[in-house]
Every structure is written in structure tokens, then in C-alpha cells.
Amino acid sequence: MEFRGDANKRIAMISAHLQPSFTPQMEAKNSVMGLESCRAKGGNPGFKVAILGAAGGIGQSLSLLMKMNPLVSLLHLYDVVNAPGVTADVSHMDTGAVVRGFLGAKQLEDALTGMDLVIIPAGVPRKPGMTRDDLFKINAGIVKTLCEGVAKCCPNAIVNLISNPVNSTVAIAAEVFKKAGTYDPKKLLGVTTLDVARANTFVAEVLGLDPREVDVPVVGGHAGVTILPLLSQVKPPSSFTPSEIEYLTNRIQNGGTEVVEAKAGAGSATLSMAYAAAKFADACLRGLRGDANVIECSFVASQVTELAFFATKVRLGRTGAEEVFQLGPLNEYERVGLEKAKEELAGSIQKGVDFIRK
Ligand SMILES: NC(=O)c1ccc[n+]([C@@H]2O[C@H](COP(=O)([O-])OP(=O)(O)OC[C@H]3O[C@@H](n4cnc5c(N)ncnc54)[C@H](O)[C@@H]3O)[C@@H](O)[C@H]2O)c1
Ligand SMILES: O=C(O)C[C@H](O)C(=O)O
């Protein structure tokens, strides 16, 4: 009888904590099944990571992958919809990170406070026929609001910006941080890892290699002709025929559109993007930990060209992108591509700056 009484008490306590209304305090308890008497769990040393837009196509898979990352001790999942469901789901994975969910603008500050790394895939995706720039109207405002939250609640966090158009949203974020007096160019990183993943995959197919053995630097930005693969610098050193160069450059520049069209109105790349975002976030965390030689491509504040932002290889360290690498030697095809990329990038960056300065 005594046992049954205890069980009833436990069930009542659990039910009390699984009511529909959702608060961070409640979620913290949900993460230990609502039992006050549970032994404290988690506590593994590691970094605090927030995902803003965690209930979306990218956000859900990315939440899963970050929950699997042993460098993460605390994972905050924020969205304006469905955050409780994603949080409950991911929190049942028996990995080290403690998961907490945050729903709606009122909980943004709680979601951000104390974070080391903030990953932002919030915003609308493309449909067939749209350019990434067509997303500016909606996503610019979303990125502005979220970055204002970062400036207020975790001004020292590294920000991985995924929301499109990246060529403009990174400039928006920089302007928000400048306005708030918190801007550190090393800590604002536009995520272009998917371009590199695609380039490695497509080049490996052409060369008949395992993509894990291939390294293609992809520079410039993250839209159409601004995505510039440097095939002359592929590792292992390889030569391509002119038609292979044309095919590969085109396919890499239009990889996003290939997925948008295949999904036929159901969105853009989510699974490969979550993979790429998780890979890039892991590199940022290894850099924060102090690992040597952590090198990835990213769209960052840069003096490599005359543009304020440009994607190249960067070295990630304890303070973010600590070194921005030069382009290296380009062939004639790449020099022409670079001019085209810069022309389009200049307008996209300015559009982002103007959105905040008006
Ligand atoms: N950088 C890249 O390489 C890359 C690759 C793929 C997609 N993207 C971009 O990532 C973005 C997200 O794509 P998706 O497929 O996950 O879209 P999605 O619509 O599936 O998910 C977006 C999520 O953002 C949330 N959201 C909207 N406004 C928000 C706000 N103010 N605060 C918090 N969350 C908010 C939505 O509720 C939704 O859950 C798009 O802009 C897309 O173009 C970038
Ligand atoms: O193409 C898109 O709209 C999404 C993303 O930027 C991508 O490259 O897949």
C-alpha cells in the first residue's frame, strides 16, 4: 500500500508539471520528468548553445544534432511556435546536454541569457521561382529582433547566422550590434558551410573520390553568382576540363535552387543544412575550447576585398574568427567570377546596412 501511495504521489507530481502552458521554469523541471526529488542530472562541462527557430525544418534536425554534440552542456530551443513539442522530444535523448524550451517573444531573453553560441535559422524559406533576396522583406525584421535580443542578453556570444539572404542578414546583424555598442566582428559568422559540403560532394563525384577526402574552398557569399568555388585550389590537387569547371561551378552555385525545385513548394534545404550548421557550430565550439587549426569557410567581416563582408576560410579560436585567410592564387575563370560575385554582394550588403540605418 505504501508503495502504491508513493506511486500515486509521483504520478500527480509528474502530471502537475506536464500542463499545457509552457514556461522555462517548468521546462527545466520537465527535463527531469517533473520530479523535485530527482537527482540533479547533466552538469557535464561544456558550452551553452541556443537555437533560434528551433521548431523549423532546419531547427528540428539541428536541435537533434546539437543534443548529440558532447561539447554542449545546455541547449536552449527557442521558436515562436511548437518549441514545447520539439523540446520534449529532443530532451528524451540520453546524451549529456540539458535541454530547455522557450516559446514566443516574451521568452526570448530567457532563451539567450548566458549563451556562448547562438545559432539562428529563424525565418521563411524559398519556394520555386523565388530568389533568396525575395525573403529579405520578412527575414530582415526577424533577424533584427533576434539580434537585438543577443546584444542585450549575451553580447559576448558567437552568432552563427543561417537565415537568408545571408549576404544581407549578416550586415543587418552587424548594424544592430554596432547600434547596441556590442559589435565584435570576430563573433558574427554567416553560415556558408552548405556551399562547401555541396562543392565537396559534387567534386568528389566528378573525381571518383570519397567526399570526405575532398576540400573545396568556396568564397564570396551565399547566393547564385556570389557563391564562388575555387576549383583551382581543390585538395587533393586536381585538374578539371573546361566543361567540368562549367558544370561544377553551375551546380554548386545553384545547389539551393536544385533542392527548392525538388521540394516543389515544401521549402528549401533542411537536412543537409542542419548537417552543415551542426558541423560549423561544432567547429566554433572546438575553437572556443582552444583547439588549434580549426578552419572553415564563413561569411565574415573582412579586408580580403573592398567589401565589408566576404566569405573565405577563417581560423576559429577562443574569440571567434581570429584569422581571415586571403583568397590565394586565382585562375582567369575565377577572377572573372570574383568580379561578378563582388558586384552582386556589394548591393546585398548595402541593403542590409540601409535596413537598420534607414
Ligand atoms: N545559410 C544557408 O546555407 C541556408 C540553407 C538553408 C536554409 N537557409 C535559410 O534558413 C531559414 C530557415 O529555413 P527552414 O527551412 O528551417 O524554414 P522553416 O519555415 O521550416 O523554419 C523556420 C522557423 O523559424 C521560426 N520563426 C519565424 N519567425 C521567428 C522569430 N521571430 N523568432 C524565432 N523563430 C521564428 C518559424 O516558426 C519556423 O519554425 C530560411 O531563411 C532559409 O532560407 C539558409
Ligand atoms: O536555397 C535556399 O533558399 C536555401 C539555402 O540558402 C540553400 O543554399 O540551400
Coordinates of N, CA and C in Angstrom, one line a residue, residues 78-80 102-110 145-146:
Y78 N 14.5 27.8 -28.9 CA 13.5 28.9 -29.0 C 12.8 29.0 -30.3
D79 N 11.5 29.2 -30.3 CA 10.8 29.4 -31.5 C 9.5 30.2 -31.2
V80 N 8.8 30.7 -32.1 CA 7.5 31.4 -31.9 C 6.4 30.4 -32.0
F102 N 11.8 27.4 -25.1 CA 11.3 28.8 -24.9 C 10.4 29.1 -26.0
L103 N 9.2 29.6 -25.7 CA 8.2 29.9 -26.7 C 7.8 31.3 -26.7
G104 N 7.9 31.9 -27.9 CA 7.4 33.3 -28.1 C 8.3 34.4 -27.6
A105 N 8.0 35.6 -28.1 CA 8.9 36.8 -27.8 C 9.1 37.0 -26.3
K106 N 8.1 36.7 -25.5 CA 8.3 37.0 -24.1 C 9.4 36.2 -23.5
Q107 N 9.7 35.1 -24.1 CA 10.8 34.2 -23.5 C 12.1 34.3 -24.2
L108 N 12.2 35.2 -25.2 CA 13.5 35.3 -25.9 C 14.6 35.6 -25.0
E109 N 14.4 36.5 -24.1 CA 15.6 37.0 -23.2 C 16.0 35.8 -22.3
D110 N 15.1 35.0 -21.8 CA 15.5 33.8 -21.0 C 16.2 32.8 -21.9
T145 N 15.2 41.6 -34.8 CA 14.7 41.4 -33.4 C 15.5 40.4 -32.6
L146 N 15.9 39.3 -33.3 CA 16.6 38.3 -32.6 C 18.0 38.8 -32.2

